XYZ file of C-alpha atoms in Angstrom:
580
model
C 0.230 0.228 0.520
C 1.579 3.266 -0.366
C 1.537 6.217 1.806
C -0.201 8.607 0.028
C -3.408 6.310 -0.059
C -2.551 5.730 4.492
C -4.890 7.325 6.093
C -4.297 11.477 7.307
C -3.578 12.465 10.313
C -2.650 15.476 11.963
C -0.870 16.871 15.112
C -4.527 18.152 16.733
C -5.629 14.592 16.035
C -3.333 12.776 18.010
C -3.499 15.579 21.010
C -7.061 14.591 21.937
C -5.749 11.371 22.399
C -2.941 12.139 24.514
C -2.806 14.209 28.119
C -0.470 16.979 27.535
C 2.138 15.707 29.303
C 2.563 12.325 27.519
C 1.829 14.513 24.412
C 4.900 17.441 25.312
C 7.296 14.718 26.334
C 6.415 12.513 23.047
C 6.945 15.680 20.744
C 10.061 16.220 22.520
C 10.926 12.363 22.053
C 10.785 12.361 18.463
C 12.375 15.799 18.181
C 15.526 13.861 19.969
C 14.598 11.427 17.035
C 14.337 8.405 19.722
C 12.129 6.417 16.813
C 14.672 4.517 15.655
C 13.639 1.603 12.420
C 10.249 2.732 12.148
C 8.466 0.219 9.730
C 4.748 -0.526 8.214
C 3.144 -3.244 7.738
C -0.214 -2.470 5.813
C -2.073 -0.482 8.356
C 0.022 -1.088 11.445
C 3.485 0.897 12.438
C 5.557 0.142 15.007
C 9.366 1.065 15.907
C 11.587 1.388 18.421
C 11.825 4.125 20.925
C 14.496 4.905 23.222
C 13.485 6.113 26.346
C 14.554 4.823 30.060
C 15.147 1.382 28.292
C 14.161 0.688 24.790
C 10.214 0.355 24.185
C 7.984 -1.538 21.003
C 4.767 0.948 20.364
C 2.677 0.230 17.744
C -0.534 1.996 15.890
C -3.282 0.158 14.240
C -4.977 2.695 11.455
C -7.982 2.492 9.726
C -9.754 4.648 7.567
C -11.163 6.965 10.369
C -7.370 7.005 11.925
C -6.280 5.372 14.976
C -7.895 1.806 15.016
C -5.836 0.670 18.198
C -2.510 1.422 20.028
C -0.081 -0.640 22.296
C 3.500 -0.380 23.570
C 5.626 -2.595 25.797
C 5.925 0.184 28.310
C 4.175 0.351 31.754
C 1.822 3.577 31.070
C -1.411 2.736 32.095
C -2.663 6.469 32.715
C -5.253 6.446 29.293
C -4.877 7.542 26.218
C -1.531 7.409 24.192
C 1.971 6.782 25.714
C 4.510 8.866 25.107
C 6.713 6.664 23.077
C 3.366 6.217 20.948
C 2.666 9.777 20.320
C 6.275 9.986 19.088
C 5.802 7.001 16.414
C 2.414 8.946 15.318
C 4.562 12.818 14.791
C 7.078 10.576 13.194
C 4.280 8.910 11.177
C 2.497 12.326 10.167
C 6.547 14.607 9.520
C 8.071 12.268 8.296
C 6.219 9.178 6.937
C 9.154 8.380 4.181
C 10.955 7.134 6.431
C 8.505 4.227 7.430
C 10.099 0.751 5.816
C 7.209 -0.571 4.769
C 6.933 -4.675 4.253
C 4.691 -7.151 3.090
C 2.933 -9.254 5.887
C 4.311 -12.241 7.062
C 2.251 -15.000 5.855
C 3.708 -13.546 1.836
C 7.484 -12.653 4.064
C 7.500 -16.637 4.794
C 6.088 -18.551 2.043
C 8.631 -18.995 0.549
C 11.314 -20.519 2.509
C 12.470 -23.582 3.742
C 10.826 -25.951 6.527
C 14.440 -25.649 7.837
C 14.464 -22.109 7.443
C 11.442 -21.826 9.736
C 12.673 -23.673 12.183
C 16.238 -21.869 12.808
C 14.455 -19.008 12.988
C 11.925 -19.942 15.492
C 14.956 -20.898 17.582
C 16.959 -17.567 16.320
C 13.883 -15.710 17.823
C 13.677 -18.009 20.974
C 16.898 -17.309 21.919
C 16.967 -13.704 21.740
C 12.831 -13.846 23.336
C 12.880 -16.498 25.899
C 9.554 -16.026 26.851
C 8.458 -16.796 22.767
C 9.809 -20.295 23.791
C 6.119 -21.300 25.694
C 4.155 -20.284 22.373
C 5.876 -22.689 20.790
C 5.678 -25.376 23.226
C 1.919 -24.423 23.557
C 2.005 -24.857 19.486
C 2.920 -28.253 20.041
C 0.008 -29.525 22.486
C -2.257 -28.408 20.046
C -4.898 -32.232 20.058
C -3.523 -34.670 17.612
C -6.511 -36.763 16.543
C -5.891 -40.201 18.025
C -3.775 -39.030 20.951
C -4.223 -37.910 24.351
C -4.055 -34.440 25.491
C -0.866 -33.355 26.985
C -2.201 -31.460 30.004
C 1.456 -31.343 30.920
C 2.373 -28.219 28.614
C -1.088 -26.861 29.348
C -0.163 -26.857 33.560
C 3.639 -25.274 32.722
C 2.179 -22.578 30.910
C -0.611 -21.453 33.720
C 1.480 -21.946 36.088
C 3.963 -19.378 34.432
C 1.151 -17.219 33.547
C 0.189 -16.965 37.105
C 3.613 -16.219 38.511
C 3.662 -12.578 36.800
C 3.185 -9.610 38.784
C 0.496 -7.707 36.061
C -3.068 -9.241 35.997
C -3.850 -8.034 32.568
C -0.320 -10.038 30.984
C -1.962 -13.258 32.880
C -4.852 -13.093 31.589
C -3.891 -12.583 28.295
C -1.411 -15.773 28.644
C -4.057 -18.238 29.460
C -6.463 -16.648 26.937
C -4.941 -19.347 24.403
C -6.037 -22.064 26.916
C -9.434 -21.015 26.988
C -9.628 -20.681 23.535
C -8.151 -24.172 22.775
C -10.687 -25.707 25.517
C -13.269 -23.762 23.468
C -12.165 -25.821 20.439
C -11.652 -29.192 21.814
C -15.372 -28.550 23.171
C -16.760 -27.143 19.149
C -15.111 -30.350 17.615
C -17.356 -32.487 20.093
C -14.181 -33.748 22.228
C -15.713 -32.261 25.835
C -14.201 -35.415 27.605
C -10.226 -32.776 26.769
C -12.272 -29.652 26.973
C -13.461 -30.413 30.159
C -9.835 -32.363 31.392
C -8.363 -28.755 30.344
C -11.368 -26.838 31.762
C -10.522 -28.307 35.129
C -7.292 -28.172 34.735
C -6.956 -24.195 34.369
C -10.281 -23.450 37.153
C -8.028 -25.847 39.525
C -4.683 -23.607 39.425
C -6.258 -20.139 39.443
C -8.049 -21.448 42.504
C -4.930 -22.230 43.942
C -3.052 -19.382 42.831
C -5.459 -16.735 43.732
C -5.142 -15.306 47.185
C -5.574 -11.834 49.006
C -2.633 -10.444 47.540
C -3.847 -11.328 43.638
C -7.214 -10.493 44.735
C -5.275 -7.270 46.031
C -4.044 -5.883 42.747
C -6.600 -8.049 39.929
C -8.471 -4.432 39.854
C -10.350 -4.834 36.865
C -11.087 -8.690 37.664
C -9.082 -9.960 34.512
C -7.941 -12.444 36.282
C -11.349 -14.007 37.960
C -12.957 -13.672 33.849
C -10.211 -16.594 32.853
C -11.413 -18.736 35.793
C -15.422 -17.653 35.246
C -14.615 -18.743 31.822
C -13.430 -22.034 33.203
C -16.196 -22.976 35.510
C -18.518 -21.865 32.643
C -16.555 -24.001 30.206
C -16.605 -26.846 32.830
C -20.186 -26.926 32.793
C -21.254 -27.155 29.650
C -18.825 -30.067 29.273
C -20.794 -31.701 32.425
C -23.851 -31.293 31.478
C -22.284 -33.661 27.827
C -21.052 -35.759 30.280
C -23.529 -38.652 30.588
C -21.262 -41.665 30.223
C -18.128 -39.681 32.933
C -16.449 -42.159 34.880
C -17.282 -41.706 38.634
C -13.724 -40.992 39.282
C -13.395 -37.953 36.020
C -16.516 -36.379 37.620
C -15.710 -36.187 41.099
C -11.882 -34.298 40.026
C -14.290 -31.846 37.658
C -16.767 -31.378 41.052
C -13.891 -31.114 43.498
C -12.283 -28.133 41.913
C -15.723 -26.115 41.277
C -16.650 -26.904 45.182
C -12.976 -25.407 45.617
C -13.541 -22.773 43.489
C -16.447 -21.896 45.140
C -15.490 -22.386 48.411
C -12.583 -19.903 47.707
C -14.437 -17.180 45.809
C -16.089 -17.192 50.102
C -12.919 -17.362 51.541
C -12.223 -14.237 49.798
C -15.552 -12.430 51.160
C -17.893 -13.446 47.378
C -15.636 -11.350 44.780
C -17.916 -12.900 42.081
C -14.223 -15.159 41.762
C -15.359 -17.542 38.550
C -19.114 -17.323 40.078
C -20.551 -20.034 37.703
C -19.009 -22.398 39.483
C -21.902 -22.147 41.958
C -24.491 -22.761 39.829
C -22.739 -25.454 37.601
C -22.031 -27.270 40.893
C -26.029 -27.429 41.983
C -26.926 -28.023 39.055
C -24.786 -31.152 37.866
C -23.621 -32.426 41.414
C -26.172 -36.008 41.834
C -27.850 -36.659 44.481
C -25.248 -39.369 45.841
C -22.653 -36.757 45.146
C -24.190 -34.193 47.178
C -23.898 -36.638 49.999
C -19.848 -36.136 49.959
C -19.919 -32.075 48.814
C -22.297 -31.938 52.090
C -20.161 -33.551 54.000
C -17.035 -31.248 53.072
C -19.386 -27.447 53.248
C -20.192 -29.132 57.066
C -16.760 -29.784 58.064
C -16.384 -25.535 56.329
C -19.394 -24.853 58.474
C -17.928 -26.005 62.001
C -14.256 -24.297 61.416
C -15.825 -21.118 60.526
C -18.479 -20.989 63.330
C -17.331 -17.593 64.558
C -17.532 -15.813 61.160
C -21.256 -15.166 60.464
C -20.335 -14.269 56.766
C -18.412 -17.740 55.762
C -20.782 -19.305 57.245
C -24.039 -17.568 55.734
C -22.965 -18.342 52.051
C -21.658 -22.255 53.221
C -25.119 -23.014 54.531
C -26.756 -20.682 52.047
C -25.213 -23.159 49.732
C -26.573 -26.208 51.418
C -30.342 -24.721 51.296
C -30.315 -23.725 48.091
C -29.353 -27.408 46.758
C -32.250 -28.463 48.818
C -34.952 -25.655 47.128
C -33.793 -26.609 43.653
C -34.326 -30.392 44.142
C -38.200 -28.972 45.510
C -37.258 -29.418 49.588
C -38.338 -26.232 50.735
C -39.091 -27.472 54.130
C -35.251 -29.215 54.389
C -34.077 -25.851 53.178
C -35.423 -24.755 56.265
C -34.595 -27.694 58.886
C -30.839 -26.208 58.144
C -31.075 -23.257 58.242
C -32.710 -23.724 61.480
C -30.078 -25.847 62.312
C -26.573 -24.378 60.427
C -28.182 -21.068 59.992
C -26.145 -18.501 61.923
C -29.034 -15.776 64.221
C -29.086 -13.341 60.480
C -30.690 -16.529 58.347
C -32.534 -17.958 61.429
C -34.330 -14.616 62.365
C -34.978 -13.832 58.335
C -36.396 -17.076 57.513
C -38.665 -16.867 61.046
C -39.568 -13.412 59.938
C -41.476 -15.098 56.159
C -42.140 -17.994 58.529
C -44.178 -15.194 60.350
C -43.086 -16.544 63.336
C -42.115 -12.357 64.134
C -41.793 -12.437 67.480
C -39.576 -15.353 67.926
C -37.590 -13.223 65.245
C -37.951 -9.815 66.943
C -35.934 -11.504 70.198
C -33.664 -13.330 67.850
C -32.734 -9.732 66.189
C -32.726 -7.993 69.602
C -30.058 -10.150 70.480
C -28.022 -10.073 67.928
C -28.114 -7.055 65.712
C -27.576 -4.394 67.331
C -24.399 -3.132 66.729
C -25.050 -3.862 63.434
C -27.312 -1.352 61.711
C -26.933 -2.559 58.728
C -28.324 -5.734 59.208
C -31.018 -4.164 61.745
C -32.388 -2.043 58.715
C -32.531 -4.928 56.658
C -34.502 -6.823 58.977
C -37.010 -3.885 59.809
C -37.375 -4.297 55.572
C -38.365 -7.445 55.637
C -40.767 -6.639 58.715
C -42.287 -4.120 56.005
C -42.046 -7.084 53.554
C -44.782 -9.227 55.656
C -47.068 -6.250 56.746
C -45.303 -6.738 60.797
C -45.334 -2.772 59.778
C -45.576 -1.779 63.345
C -43.073 -4.205 64.829
C -40.152 -2.455 62.699
C -40.940 1.079 63.139
C -41.309 0.609 66.877
C -38.112 -1.758 66.704
C -36.184 1.434 64.607
C -37.609 3.920 66.632
C -36.436 2.879 70.076
C -32.980 2.326 68.654
C -32.896 5.544 66.756
C -33.418 7.477 70.116
C -29.670 5.164 71.217
C -26.629 7.189 71.113
C -24.526 4.700 68.575
C -25.463 4.755 65.111
C -28.936 6.043 65.667
C -28.177 8.603 62.177
C -28.701 4.825 60.045
C -32.127 4.905 61.864
C -33.051 7.985 61.654
C -32.547 7.832 58.010
C -34.862 4.856 57.498
C -37.714 6.257 59.669
C -37.018 9.843 57.651
C -37.495 7.687 54.419
C -40.614 5.182 55.978
C -42.445 8.060 56.984
C -41.903 10.130 53.640
C -43.117 6.780 51.608
C -46.363 6.220 53.856
C -47.090 10.347 53.314
C -46.230 11.697 56.297
C -44.041 14.671 55.568
C -44.322 16.258 58.962
C -43.462 13.630 60.962
C -40.227 12.467 58.011
C -39.159 16.435 58.524
C -39.232 16.219 62.578
C -36.670 12.976 62.068
C -34.927 14.336 58.933
C -33.840 16.793 61.594
C -32.483 15.086 64.345
C -30.109 14.092 61.803
C -29.508 17.446 60.281
C -28.463 18.356 63.747
C -26.453 15.376 65.135
C -24.145 15.959 61.946
C -24.961 19.233 59.802
C -24.171 19.277 56.292
C -25.064 21.126 52.981
C -26.771 17.435 51.811
C -28.790 17.225 55.161
C -29.796 20.807 54.636
C -31.018 20.125 51.276
C -32.526 17.307 51.926
C -35.040 19.300 54.920
C -35.643 22.144 52.509
C -37.483 18.988 50.240
C -39.161 17.694 53.256
C -40.098 21.424 54.300
C -41.596 22.545 51.312
C -43.669 19.640 51.071
C -45.075 19.813 54.981
C -44.803 23.338 53.396
C -42.859 24.930 56.898
C -40.017 25.096 55.199
C -39.820 29.353 55.302
C -39.861 29.319 58.856
C -37.531 26.386 59.148
C -34.984 27.668 57.519
C -34.651 30.907 58.803
C -34.232 28.665 62.532
C -32.233 26.117 61.231
C -29.434 29.885 59.540
C -30.103 31.360 63.225
C -28.915 28.581 64.612
C -26.457 27.585 62.747
C -24.679 31.468 62.889
C -25.076 31.147 66.602
C -23.043 27.805 66.610
C -20.476 29.582 64.544
C -20.874 27.042 61.648
C -19.355 29.617 59.084
C -17.889 26.799 56.274
C -21.564 25.262 56.107
C -22.830 28.496 56.346
C -21.321 29.928 53.385
C -21.896 26.270 51.531
C -25.429 27.342 52.197
C -25.272 30.809 50.230
C -23.367 29.526 47.454
C -26.122 26.737 47.121
C -28.731 29.561 47.325
C -26.823 32.022 45.161
C -26.147 34.395 47.697
C -23.469 36.208 46.901
C -23.868 39.106 49.053
C -24.037 36.808 51.494
C -21.205 34.706 50.689
C -18.949 38.171 50.707
C -19.876 38.366 54.227
C -18.594 35.328 55.200
C -15.888 34.478 53.067
C -13.271 37.514 55.405
C -14.119 35.278 58.824
C -13.900 31.982 57.183
C -10.373 29.862 58.089
C -7.231 30.447 54.646
C -7.983 26.504 54.376
C -11.294 26.904 53.999
C -11.393 30.040 51.846
C -9.164 28.198 49.307
C -12.580 26.440 48.484
C -14.078 29.469 47.657
C -11.855 31.249 44.963
C -12.370 30.190 42.695
C -16.571 29.741 42.279
C -16.490 33.278 44.005
C -13.630 34.799 42.159
C -16.191 34.048 38.835
C -18.954 34.850 40.426
C -18.767 38.225 41.833
C -16.662 39.240 38.046
C -19.143 41.657 36.748
C -19.879 43.188 40.672
C -16.991 43.351 42.027
C -14.192 42.840 39.378
C -10.955 44.668 41.561
C -11.873 41.463 44.320
C -12.134 38.832 41.797
C -9.048 40.264 40.653
C -7.111 40.057 43.291
C -8.770 36.178 44.022
C -7.565 35.316 40.647
C -4.076 36.749 41.130
C -4.328 34.586 44.799
C -5.003 31.019 42.602
C -2.705 31.556 39.741
C 0.198 32.351 42.574
C -0.961 29.343 44.368
C -0.592 26.937 41.212
C 2.871 28.454 40.075
C 4.394 27.715 43.157
C 3.508 24.023 43.051
C 6.243 24.532 39.870
C 5.040 21.078 37.572
C 3.715 21.771 34.262
C 0.560 20.761 34.911
C -0.202 23.488 38.189
C 1.442 25.950 35.439
C -1.784 25.075 32.613
C -3.788 25.966 35.291
C -2.367 29.038 36.592
C -2.431 30.530 32.983
C -6.203 29.837 32.900
C -7.038 31.935 36.163
C -4.987 34.530 34.744
C -6.786 34.698 31.051
C -9.655 35.504 33.784
C -7.465 38.243 35.413
C -6.898 39.143 31.500
C -10.747 39.426 31.032
C -12.086 41.263 33.874
C -9.397 44.353 33.188
C -10.320 44.462 29.557
C -13.853 44.134 30.624
C -13.061 47.139 33.123
C -10.966 49.060 30.674
C -7.736 48.536 33.275
C -5.778 46.949 31.103
C -2.588 48.707 32.070
C -3.129 46.792 34.931
C -2.584 43.743 33.595
C 0.457 44.901 31.116
C 2.527 46.060 34.700
C 0.854 42.677 36.659
C 1.612 39.814 34.110
C 5.184 41.742 33.601
C 5.395 41.647 37.508
C 4.694 38.139 37.218
C 7.446 37.282 34.727
C 10.137 38.792 36.320
C 9.112 36.933 39.272
C 9.647 33.342 37.963
C 12.336 33.909 35.083
C 13.680 30.415 35.272
C 10.971 28.888 35.373
C 10.367 28.018 31.746
C 8.070 25.810 31.643
C 5.950 28.477 32.978
C 7.015 31.400 30.057
C 6.467 28.391 27.750
C 2.088 27.715 28.674
C 2.349 31.595 29.218
C 4.205 32.054 25.343
C 1.204 29.014 24.099
C -1.285 31.181 25.852
C -0.542 34.347 23.959
C -0.341 36.102 27.206
C 2.912 37.770 26.775
């Protein structure tokens, strides 16, 4: 493909796809000649880029511009990295320097088998990590031959030793793809064996440390795919021998227990459904024995116990035995499970006795219990319970909010307002003030209540909250009264919005506030802060021009430039913004 037929790009397009910092650094890399060996293969650009070490940025183009981009550097802050920016700028300004090469299939079509083997050997010598890919390619199942799981297991273990979650998921994906291919070929036995091995290895490796860095759940997604695949294989496994079924079910149970151990993070979450659906009654006997053992070991851990008992109860419900499920909960369940079940069974007083004994230190759980009472129309008991708790010192705000919501929904705005006032005065806030306003307007008492609130806040010297309220009500004159009384750190919250609000009514004060903001930003001494300072300076210039005091601006910017003569990045930003 000729260069002229490739998509055209501009610096402006590249700038939009990168942070300002990445673009500036990438531009500097390009101008310093750090892009080495630029190449183009059809619509793909790549090169070496000399940074702190040698990195390889890669860009795929399309009719509309950039389709995808990746780089071997660890950059993960969104947008293009500086190496990708440098590569694209080289493409924009020096397209003729890109060496065009044909697709690999064309390049290698005429090479002999011996040549290809030699080439692979050279590649593995230079990049030892490629050996695992070569080994994996030799493990592809052949007709009439058993699947060599040891090769796939080594690949899985090698992948799971890495510290980058995305890299782990990427290296495990070929194993998932192979298992899918086997299943599509109706070789569900080997597909199941591969899924089982993969799920077992991930489960064994996925501890608290791995979970802590699996921010986006990349590895959990692979475990999920393995559990789903294993379930599909079990669905086809009418003739599967008992030993293999036991291995598969044990692996699924291990994944379920690991998820419970980790606190219910949806690790391989379909494993639970697969286990419940495909275990026979005979198999469930040993599964239940193991789960009961886990329940005994976790007797002091309420959440773990609930999850384990819930697993056993769900199996009975799935089998249509709700009565057995209820007996299990009464026998093994936590006080929470037993109390909620008793509510469903209509045994309200017994349930409330358990709640009072066990839940009073758990406001979130107590509120769920109250909601459960409402669901079975035990309204009086629910309201009396929460009203009593709302009078106590500990966690009463949670209960007051529940009562506010309850009386709102049940058409008693004045009582809802009374409870909301208690919540507000326990912890005054702007959000609480807004909620009081909404309820007060519904009750028709807001004007009087508002005056009482503001008066009491003034008496209590709640100046910061009063300023927030004045801004919320767009009472700028009141803000101007309160602002000088605030502490310095409190004033910092309001300088910019106040300056903007008073540009036309109090221009000199606005200019003074913008000058403070600009100075604070400049003193941080980094480019993003200089860019922020420029925004404040632009407002100063605009206000001065609107007041016909351009000389004040000229004097100020001249003084500012002389005050910071060595900050070249600042002067660069001033020049780009045409402020000097």
